[in-house]
Amino acid sequence: MFGYTSSAQVSSDHNSRSEKKIDSILKLMTLEEKIGQMTMYNGSWDLTGPPGTVSAKDKFEKLKNGKIGAMLNVTSAEATREAQKAVMKHTRLKIPLVFGYDVIHGYKTIFPIPLGESASWDLELMEKTASIAAKEASAAGIHWTFAPMVDVSRDARWGRVMEGAGEDPYFNSVVGVARIKGFQGDDLSSAHTIAACAKHFAGYGFAEAGKDYNSVDVGVYELHNSILPPFKAAAEANVATFMNAFNEIDGIPATAHKYLQREVLKDGWNWEGVMVSDWGSIGEMIAHGYARDKTHAGELAIKAGSDMDMESSAYEIGLKSLIEENKVSMALVDDAVKRVLRLKMKLGLFEDPYKYANPDREKAEIYSESHQEIARDAARKSIVLLKNDTLQTDKSPLLPLKPDQKIAVLGDLADDKDTPLGNWRARAERKSAISLLEGIKNAVDPENITFARGPQFVIDNLEEGKRQFLWPLKFNKNDTTGTAEALEVAKNSDVVIITMGENAYQTGEGRSQVDIQINKVQKEFLKKIRKVNPNTVLVLMNGRPLNLSWESENIPAILETWHLGSQAGNAIADVLLGKYNPSGKLPVSFPRSVGQEPLFYNQKNTGRPYSRNTVTFSGYTDSEKSALYPFGFGLSYTSFKYDNLKLSDTTMTKNGKIVASVEVTNTGKKDGEEVVQLYIRDLIGSLTRPVRELKGFKKILLKTGETKTVSFEITKNQLEFYTANKIWDVEPGNFRIGIGNDSRTKLGAKFQVLE
Ligand code: BGC
């Protein structure tokens, strides 16, 4: 009417123009060219899975012949340009390649591992670090990251717990969406943003016994209520791609799971992106005992909705004959190809296939000073203070450290410049992190610091150039060399900072463990040090929840620092010295024993939740059943009081709303941030419901003495679940809420949802 078009109109015109263009390209394509678009090869520059058999030379030939539509692990402006050039120069249709890479927690500037960063409970921060990772990766020609992993992971034995946001479905959803927004920004065609990938669809985090790649056996209700919510949130946030998973679910490999990929994701959620297989997961269906050969595997995968084959060559080998023999319809292939072309179109690659690979930007933007500052901020916000006792000798807590104390810095990880980078560190330079020792030396008079390593716990047994990602670590089991010197240093210091935990490559893919305690040599060392100096602060560096039963009983102060990335040491020093008041909260339960795993706070009540002084209840006879450090837990250098929990009403309708509010006061002597957490329990359902579920949180800053009222809106979104009727719905009845500073919340109230 006024002669202008609304932005919705512009984008729908744009979409229909793109769709027309996609259709016209599709019409020009031969079957071989279509299959090429559905094929992804590793670039040989880097290996994140079992090496394939196709040589670099042969891959180059395939590129020139249009047999490859996507590559992974090609990582520099120069290398991506070279591969792109082969395609643009030699192929008939000049459809640009798309380059994918595992940019999981940074490209060269490394942020905390995802589990660690989740402990910040700071969504804006996570969005920001993902956007920086995208900026650095895109400068090097990367268009697409295989992140975020949104697998709910409840088992500390599973090595990949480090890669996600822990055990809670809601938390994984909001963290996943923040990361997707960070990677993709508002405009995928910008040269600073990259496509994200929600992975691994689905159930990978539920591997039996925490053993990587293992079978998963969950029912359809558990699937929808506990595993799928973060994926649904990702689809709603327009994540450009999904990756399927290595595991089977109840006998069906996820890669061939039609119900998941077609019925739920593509048809049910109307999602239009690309489903890429995991590395070799189509071919692995042969080992699963589900496919006879690669052709059969390809048939199962395409029918189920896998659009792109990463490193199996199954589509390349079998799709043509499957079409010719009418076993697979061309419509399925066309749909997959259109999804791939759509992704390339959205990334702007048809306009300029080289626009991402920019050597000038690569030099100027990657690892810049401003990125380091954000890495430091992200790292200190991810640290969780687990314990901080008051010593008898001096009535103050051990942390923060006091000025002019003589500090012993001990342990194999203290001067380790590599471990803080964690696993999945993309293009980080080996040994490029600020170590804890360097961080402390930067912060206090180096004269006050004495370092002694003590025994080594991992033997660096790798030949130069051999990728650590793929190879097992070798542990020191009995060599105690270095202990005597460290004991002397500890004796002569006011306070001991001792580092323990896991090597960078102790968690991550293929790094499942049955023992989740600190390794024996380290632990014996810790015991000896504790004896000679009770003022011992344990600084943990690890990628999974550990069993800290002994440590929590015997060590007065414990700081969980995960693998914090490029700026680890400076960030830890900020917290140790009180320049930053710790605010992190655990995104996973820390157990008392590995025997409790899988351990998660949002369990079911069972029919026998309590002990009436007999053994016949749901628990253990040799351990308490609760976590040692529960989900949501983390201390501060100040203290907070929760009071006056109020509900705006005690009844609501299904589509109505109640507001819950609580007063939080900083009762300590330092300003500090607090994560106020809302939990809800649906008391009776058509299916049994968890004892409590996180449904909201707010991170607030409170000055000493200050009180703030924090409120949460409770609507359908927080109350619905996948019911016995197989729909998402709110069931009328009684609900209980709890608000507090961890999943044990003491303040509670009840309300009712009316018929
Ligand atoms: C992992 C994926 C990863 C892929 C490509 C696989 O082994 O499971 O998460 O994105 O390799 O590196």
PDB file of C-alpha atoms in Angstrom, residues 509-714:
ATOM      1  CA  GLU A 509      35.949 -39.099  21.463  1.00  0.00           C
ATOM      2  CA  GLY A 510      36.921 -42.681  22.192  1.00  0.00           C
ATOM      3  CA  ARG A 511      38.126 -41.755  25.702  1.00  0.00           C
ATOM      4  CA  SER A 512      35.717 -43.658  27.895  1.00  0.00           C
ATOM      5  CA  GLN A 513      37.065 -44.802  31.271  1.00  0.00           C
ATOM      6  CA  VAL A 514      35.880 -47.186  33.972  1.00  0.00           C
ATOM      7  CA  ASP A 515      37.853 -45.359  36.632  1.00  0.00           C
ATOM      8  CA  ILE A 516      36.971 -41.721  37.159  1.00  0.00           C
ATOM      9  CA  GLN A 517      39.277 -40.963  40.055  1.00  0.00           C
ATOM     10  CA  ILE A 518      42.475 -39.011  39.907  1.00  0.00           C
ATOM     11  CA  ASN A 519      45.173 -41.402  38.712  1.00  0.00           C
ATOM     12  CA  LYS A 520      46.908 -43.361  41.512  1.00  0.00           C
ATOM     13  CA  VAL A 521      50.359 -41.781  41.214  1.00  0.00           C
ATOM     14  CA  GLN A 522      48.822 -38.317  41.448  1.00  0.00           C
ATOM     15  CA  LYS A 523      46.580 -39.229  44.329  1.00  0.00           C
ATOM     16  CA  GLU A 524      49.399 -40.738  46.419  1.00  0.00           C
ATOM     17  CA  PHE A 525      51.364 -37.557  45.777  1.00  0.00           C
ATOM     18  CA  LEU A 526      48.429 -35.417  46.883  1.00  0.00           C
ATOM     19  CA  LYS A 527      48.077 -37.421  50.103  1.00  0.00           C
ATOM     20  CA  LYS A 528      51.730 -36.900  50.983  1.00  0.00           C
ATOM     21  CA  ILE A 529      51.601 -33.175  50.278  1.00  0.00           C
ATOM     22  CA  ARG A 530      48.435 -32.766  52.327  1.00  0.00           C
ATOM     23  CA  LYS A 531      50.236 -34.347  55.282  1.00  0.00           C
ATOM     24  CA  VAL A 532      53.091 -31.865  55.268  1.00  0.00           C
ATOM     25  CA  ASN A 533      50.988 -28.782  54.545  1.00  0.00           C
ATOM     26  CA  PRO A 534      47.276 -28.686  55.423  1.00  0.00           C
ATOM     27  CA  ASN A 535      46.847 -25.362  53.593  1.00  0.00           C
ATOM     28  CA  THR A 536      46.398 -27.193  50.336  1.00  0.00           C
ATOM     29  CA  VAL A 537      44.258 -25.931  47.478  1.00  0.00           C
ATOM     30  CA  LEU A 538      43.461 -28.568  44.896  1.00  0.00           C
ATOM     31  CA  VAL A 539      43.100 -27.143  41.381  1.00  0.00           C
ATOM     32  CA  LEU A 540      41.435 -29.681  39.142  1.00  0.00           C
ATOM     33  CA  MET A 541      41.837 -29.789  35.362  1.00  0.00           C
ATOM     34  CA  ASN A 542      39.587 -32.366  33.791  1.00  0.00           C
ATOM     35  CA  GLY A 543      36.963 -32.987  31.139  1.00  0.00           C
ATOM     36  CA  ARG A 544      34.537 -35.240  32.995  1.00  0.00           C
ATOM     37  CA  PRO A 545      32.957 -35.344  36.440  1.00  0.00           C
ATOM     38  CA  LEU A 546      35.442 -37.049  38.756  1.00  0.00           C
ATOM     39  CA  ASN A 547      34.912 -39.115  41.858  1.00  0.00           C
ATOM     40  CA  LEU A 548      36.348 -36.750  44.463  1.00  0.00           C
ATOM     41  CA  SER A 549      35.212 -38.573  47.593  1.00  0.00           C
ATOM     42  CA  TRP A 550      38.638 -38.724  49.210  1.00  0.00           C
ATOM     43  CA  GLU A 551      39.591 -35.217  48.128  1.00  0.00           C
ATOM     44  CA  SER A 552      36.417 -33.621  49.401  1.00  0.00           C
ATOM     45  CA  GLU A 553      36.940 -35.187  52.808  1.00  0.00           C
ATOM     46  CA  ASN A 554      40.610 -34.382  53.119  1.00  0.00           C
ATOM     47  CA  ILE A 555      41.471 -31.278  51.129  1.00  0.00           C
ATOM     48  CA  PRO A 556      40.234 -27.935  52.469  1.00  0.00           C
ATOM     49  CA  ALA A 557      39.802 -26.080  49.168  1.00  0.00           C
ATOM     50  CA  ILE A 558      38.930 -27.447  45.730  1.00  0.00           C
ATOM     51  CA  LEU A 559      38.617 -25.511  42.501  1.00  0.00           C
ATOM     52  CA  GLU A 560      37.210 -27.154  39.355  1.00  0.00           C
ATOM     53  CA  THR A 561      38.857 -25.558  36.326  1.00  0.00           C
ATOM     54  CA  TRP A 562      38.092 -28.089  33.555  1.00  0.00           C
ATOM     55  CA  HIS A 563      40.243 -27.523  30.476  1.00  0.00           C
ATOM     56  CA  LEU A 564      39.935 -23.775  30.220  1.00  0.00           C
ATOM     57  CA  GLY A 565      41.595 -22.939  26.918  1.00  0.00           C
ATOM     58  CA  SER A 566      44.217 -20.445  25.739  1.00  0.00           C
ATOM     59  CA  GLN A 567      44.005 -18.175  28.785  1.00  0.00           C
ATOM     60  CA  ALA A 568      43.596 -20.887  31.437  1.00  0.00           C
ATOM     61  CA  GLY A 569      46.448 -19.867  33.749  1.00  0.00           C
ATOM     62  CA  ASN A 570      45.529 -16.177  33.873  1.00  0.00           C
ATOM     63  CA  ALA A 571      41.899 -17.041  34.545  1.00  0.00           C
ATOM     64  CA  ILE A 572      42.734 -19.461  37.358  1.00  0.00           C
ATOM     65  CA  ALA A 573      45.022 -16.858  38.901  1.00  0.00           C
ATOM     66  CA  ASP A 574      42.177 -14.307  38.722  1.00  0.00           C
ATOM     67  CA  VAL A 575      40.055 -16.627  40.848  1.00  0.00           C
ATOM     68  CA  LEU A 576      42.779 -17.838  43.213  1.00  0.00           C
ATOM     69  CA  LEU A 577      43.705 -14.258  44.020  1.00  0.00           C
ATOM     70  CA  GLY A 578      40.148 -12.979  44.315  1.00  0.00           C
ATOM     71  CA  LYS A 579      40.285 -10.660  41.308  1.00  0.00           C
ATOM     72  CA  TYR A 580      37.267 -12.570  40.084  1.00  0.00           C
ATOM     73  CA  ASN A 581      34.720 -14.017  42.502  1.00  0.00           C
ATOM     74  CA  PRO A 582      33.857 -17.526  41.235  1.00  0.00           C
ATOM     75  CA  SER A 583      30.315 -17.933  39.945  1.00  0.00           C
ATOM     76  CA  GLY A 584      30.351 -21.238  38.031  1.00  0.00           C
ATOM     77  CA  LYS A 585      27.851 -24.008  38.756  1.00  0.00           C
ATOM     78  CA  LEU A 586      28.149 -27.649  37.819  1.00  0.00           C
ATOM     79  CA  PRO A 587      26.264 -28.708  34.676  1.00  0.00           C
ATOM     80  CA  VAL A 588      26.734 -32.354  35.745  1.00  0.00           C
ATOM     81  CA  SER A 589      26.506 -34.298  38.993  1.00  0.00           C
ATOM     82  CA  PHE A 590      29.812 -35.352  40.530  1.00  0.00           C
ATOM     83  CA  PRO A 591      29.409 -38.846  41.995  1.00  0.00           C
ATOM     84  CA  ARG A 592      30.649 -40.437  45.202  1.00  0.00           C
ATOM     85  CA  SER A 593      31.627 -43.515  43.274  1.00  0.00           C
ATOM     86  CA  VAL A 594      31.761 -44.631  39.666  1.00  0.00           C
ATOM     87  CA  GLY A 595      29.216 -47.301  40.606  1.00  0.00           C
ATOM     88  CA  GLN A 596      26.520 -44.611  40.724  1.00  0.00           C
ATOM     89  CA  GLU A 597      26.907 -43.833  37.024  1.00  0.00           C
ATOM     90  CA  PRO A 598      24.849 -42.901  35.099  1.00  0.00           C
ATOM     91  CA  LEU A 599      24.056 -40.310  37.764  1.00  0.00           C
ATOM     92  CA  PHE A 600      21.749 -37.368  37.165  1.00  0.00           C
ATOM     93  CA  TYR A 601      19.600 -35.226  39.419  1.00  0.00           C
ATOM     94  CA  ASN A 602      16.411 -35.471  37.357  1.00  0.00           C
ATOM     95  CA  GLN A 603      15.829 -39.134  38.047  1.00  0.00           C
ATOM     96  CA  LYS A 604      12.518 -40.848  38.656  1.00  0.00           C
ATOM     97  CA  ASN A 605      11.313 -41.329  42.198  1.00  0.00           C
ATOM     98  CA  THR A 606      10.738 -45.124  41.894  1.00  0.00           C
ATOM     99  CA  GLY A 607       8.224 -46.923  44.071  1.00  0.00           C
ATOM    100  CA  ARG A 608      10.748 -47.152  46.895  1.00  0.00           C
ATOM    101  CA  PRO A 609      12.525 -43.843  47.232  1.00  0.00           C
ATOM    102  CA  TYR A 610      13.055 -43.875  51.026  1.00  0.00           C
ATOM    103  CA  SER A 611      14.801 -46.038  53.525  1.00  0.00           C
ATOM    104  CA  ARG A 612      12.781 -47.013  56.555  1.00  0.00           C
ATOM    105  CA  ASN A 613      15.931 -48.378  58.111  1.00  0.00           C
ATOM    106  CA  THR A 614      15.840 -51.405  55.882  1.00  0.00           C
ATOM    107  CA  VAL A 615      17.709 -52.219  52.739  1.00  0.00           C
ATOM    108  CA  THR A 616      14.629 -52.539  50.574  1.00  0.00           C
ATOM    109  CA  PHE A 617      14.689 -49.106  48.994  1.00  0.00           C
ATOM    110  CA  SER A 618      16.174 -47.703  45.823  1.00  0.00           C
ATOM    111  CA  GLY A 619      19.738 -46.935  46.850  1.00  0.00           C
ATOM    112  CA  TYR A 620      23.040 -48.576  47.708  1.00  0.00           C
ATOM    113  CA  THR A 621      24.139 -50.404  50.832  1.00  0.00           C
ATOM    114  CA  ASP A 622      27.709 -49.138  50.568  1.00  0.00           C
ATOM    115  CA  SER A 623      27.157 -45.507  49.592  1.00  0.00           C
ATOM    116  CA  GLU A 624      24.699 -42.684  49.840  1.00  0.00           C
ATOM    117  CA  LYS A 625      22.660 -42.415  46.660  1.00  0.00           C
ATOM    118  CA  SER A 626      23.004 -38.635  46.271  1.00  0.00           C
ATOM    119  CA  ALA A 627      25.735 -36.894  44.288  1.00  0.00           C
ATOM    120  CA  LEU A 628      28.845 -35.717  46.098  1.00  0.00           C
ATOM    121  CA  TYR A 629      28.534 -32.363  44.323  1.00  0.00           C
ATOM    122  CA  PRO A 630      25.090 -31.989  42.778  1.00  0.00           C
ATOM    123  CA  PHE A 631      23.974 -30.492  39.481  1.00  0.00           C
ATOM    124  CA  GLY A 632      23.803 -26.715  39.749  1.00  0.00           C
ATOM    125  CA  PHE A 633      26.248 -26.555  42.673  1.00  0.00           C
ATOM    126  CA  GLY A 634      29.065 -24.051  43.048  1.00  0.00           C
ATOM    127  CA  LEU A 635      30.346 -21.787  45.835  1.00  0.00           C
ATOM    128  CA  SER A 636      31.352 -18.145  45.845  1.00  0.00           C
ATOM    129  CA  TYR A 637      33.647 -16.002  47.988  1.00  0.00           C
ATOM    130  CA  THR A 638      30.469 -14.412  49.284  1.00  0.00           C
ATOM    131  CA  SER A 639      27.222 -15.990  50.493  1.00  0.00           C
ATOM    132  CA  PHE A 640      23.629 -15.684  49.320  1.00  0.00           C
ATOM    133  CA  LYS A 641      20.360 -16.007  51.171  1.00  0.00           C
ATOM    134  CA  TYR A 642      17.093 -17.017  49.496  1.00  0.00           C
ATOM    135  CA  ASP A 643      13.852 -15.811  51.035  1.00  0.00           C
ATOM    136  CA  ASN A 644      10.227 -15.066  50.448  1.00  0.00           C
ATOM    137  CA  LEU A 645       9.336 -17.393  47.609  1.00  0.00           C
ATOM    138  CA  LYS A 646       5.984 -16.233  46.251  1.00  0.00           C
ATOM    139  CA  LEU A 647       3.602 -17.379  43.548  1.00  0.00           C
ATOM    140  CA  SER A 648       1.308 -14.877  41.842  1.00  0.00           C
ATOM    141  CA  ASP A 649      -1.453 -17.497  42.067  1.00  0.00           C
ATOM    142  CA  THR A 650      -1.884 -21.060  43.200  1.00  0.00           C
ATOM    143  CA  THR A 651      -3.919 -22.147  40.203  1.00  0.00           C
ATOM    144  CA  MET A 652      -3.599 -21.650  36.477  1.00  0.00           C
ATOM    145  CA  THR A 653      -5.140 -22.902  33.271  1.00  0.00           C
ATOM    146  CA  LYS A 654      -3.178 -24.860  30.700  1.00  0.00           C
ATOM    147  CA  ASN A 655      -2.532 -21.763  28.644  1.00  0.00           C
ATOM    148  CA  GLY A 656      -2.313 -19.409  31.586  1.00  0.00           C
ATOM    149  CA  LYS A 657       0.646 -18.118  33.514  1.00  0.00           C
ATOM    150  CA  ILE A 658       1.945 -17.924  37.076  1.00  0.00           C
ATOM    151  CA  VAL A 659       4.852 -15.801  38.209  1.00  0.00           C
ATOM    152  CA  ALA A 660       7.179 -17.223  40.837  1.00  0.00           C
ATOM    153  CA  SER A 661       9.487 -14.804  42.619  1.00  0.00           C
ATOM    154  CA  VAL A 662      12.137 -15.009  45.269  1.00  0.00           C
ATOM    155  CA  GLU A 663      14.349 -12.555  47.108  1.00  0.00           C
ATOM    156  CA  VAL A 664      18.051 -13.157  46.936  1.00  0.00           C
ATOM    157  CA  THR A 665      20.448 -11.274  49.209  1.00  0.00           C
ATOM    158  CA  ASN A 666      24.212 -11.111  49.156  1.00  0.00           C
ATOM    159  CA  THR A 667      24.952 -11.725  52.837  1.00  0.00           C
ATOM    160  CA  GLY A 668      28.724 -11.875  52.522  1.00  0.00           C
ATOM    161  CA  LYS A 669      31.535  -9.379  52.284  1.00  0.00           C
ATOM    162  CA  LYS A 670      32.189  -9.464  48.547  1.00  0.00           C
ATOM    163  CA  ASP A 671      30.176  -8.557  45.482  1.00  0.00           C
ATOM    164  CA  GLY A 672      29.294 -11.677  43.571  1.00  0.00           C
ATOM    165  CA  GLU A 673      27.249 -13.327  40.849  1.00  0.00           C
ATOM    166  CA  GLU A 674      24.659 -15.961  41.617  1.00  0.00           C
ATOM    167  CA  VAL A 675      22.776 -18.373  39.367  1.00  0.00           C
ATOM    168  CA  VAL A 676      19.193 -18.512  40.596  1.00  0.00           C
ATOM    169  CA  GLN A 677      17.656 -21.804  39.482  1.00  0.00           C
ATOM    170  CA  LEU A 678      14.025 -22.811  39.002  1.00  0.00           C
ATOM    171  CA  TYR A 679      13.021 -26.468  39.245  1.00  0.00           C
ATOM    172  CA  ILE A 680       9.565 -27.958  38.698  1.00  0.00           C
ATOM    173  CA  ARG A 681       8.009 -31.303  39.483  1.00  0.00           C
ATOM    174  CA  ASP A 682       4.832 -32.598  37.912  1.00  0.00           C
ATOM    175  CA  LEU A 683       3.489 -34.673  40.798  1.00  0.00           C
ATOM    176  CA  ILE A 684       1.237 -37.134  38.972  1.00  0.00           C
ATOM    177  CA  GLY A 685       1.345 -37.820  35.253  1.00  0.00           C
ATOM    178  CA  SER A 686       0.149 -40.176  32.576  1.00  0.00           C
ATOM    179  CA  LEU A 687       3.814 -41.203  32.674  1.00  0.00           C
ATOM    180  CA  THR A 688       5.998 -41.027  35.773  1.00  0.00           C
ATOM    181  CA  ARG A 689       7.817 -37.706  35.905  1.00  0.00           C
ATOM    182  CA  PRO A 690      11.311 -36.833  37.186  1.00  0.00           C
ATOM    183  CA  VAL A 691      11.714 -35.773  40.814  1.00  0.00           C
ATOM    184  CA  ARG A 692      12.571 -32.295  39.585  1.00  0.00           C
ATOM    185  CA  GLU A 693      13.555 -30.631  36.348  1.00  0.00           C
ATOM    186  CA  LEU A 694      15.411 -27.411  35.669  1.00  0.00           C
ATOM    187  CA  LYS A 695      13.006 -25.038  33.918  1.00  0.00           C
ATOM    188  CA  GLY A 696      14.696 -21.667  34.134  1.00  0.00           C
ATOM    189  CA  PHE A 697      17.663 -19.795  35.587  1.00  0.00           C
ATOM    190  CA  LYS A 698      18.960 -16.272  35.891  1.00  0.00           C
ATOM    191  CA  LYS A 699      22.482 -15.147  36.576  1.00  0.00           C
ATOM    192  CA  ILE A 700      22.509 -11.966  38.642  1.00  0.00           C
ATOM    193  CA  LEU A 701      25.136  -9.707  40.154  1.00  0.00           C
ATOM    194  CA  LEU A 702      24.613  -8.683  43.763  1.00  0.00           C
ATOM    195  CA  LYS A 703      26.675  -6.130  45.602  1.00  0.00           C
ATOM    196  CA  THR A 704      27.457  -6.965  49.196  1.00  0.00           C
ATOM    197  CA  GLY A 705      24.309  -6.432  51.279  1.00  0.00           C
ATOM    198  CA  GLU A 706      22.120  -6.018  48.201  1.00  0.00           C
ATOM    199  CA  THR A 707      18.786  -7.812  47.718  1.00  0.00           C
ATOM    200  CA  LYS A 708      17.152  -8.468  44.365  1.00  0.00           C
ATOM    201  CA  THR A 709      13.810  -9.999  43.546  1.00  0.00           C
ATOM    202  CA  VAL A 710      14.143 -12.589  40.819  1.00  0.00           C
ATOM    203  CA  SER A 711      11.038 -13.795  39.037  1.00  0.00           C
ATOM    204  CA  PHE A 712      10.207 -16.544  36.594  1.00  0.00           C
ATOM    205  CA  GLU A 713       7.147 -16.855  34.404  1.00  0.00           C
ATOM    206  CA  ILE A 714       5.666 -20.319  34.460  1.00  0.00           C
TER     207      ILE A 714
END
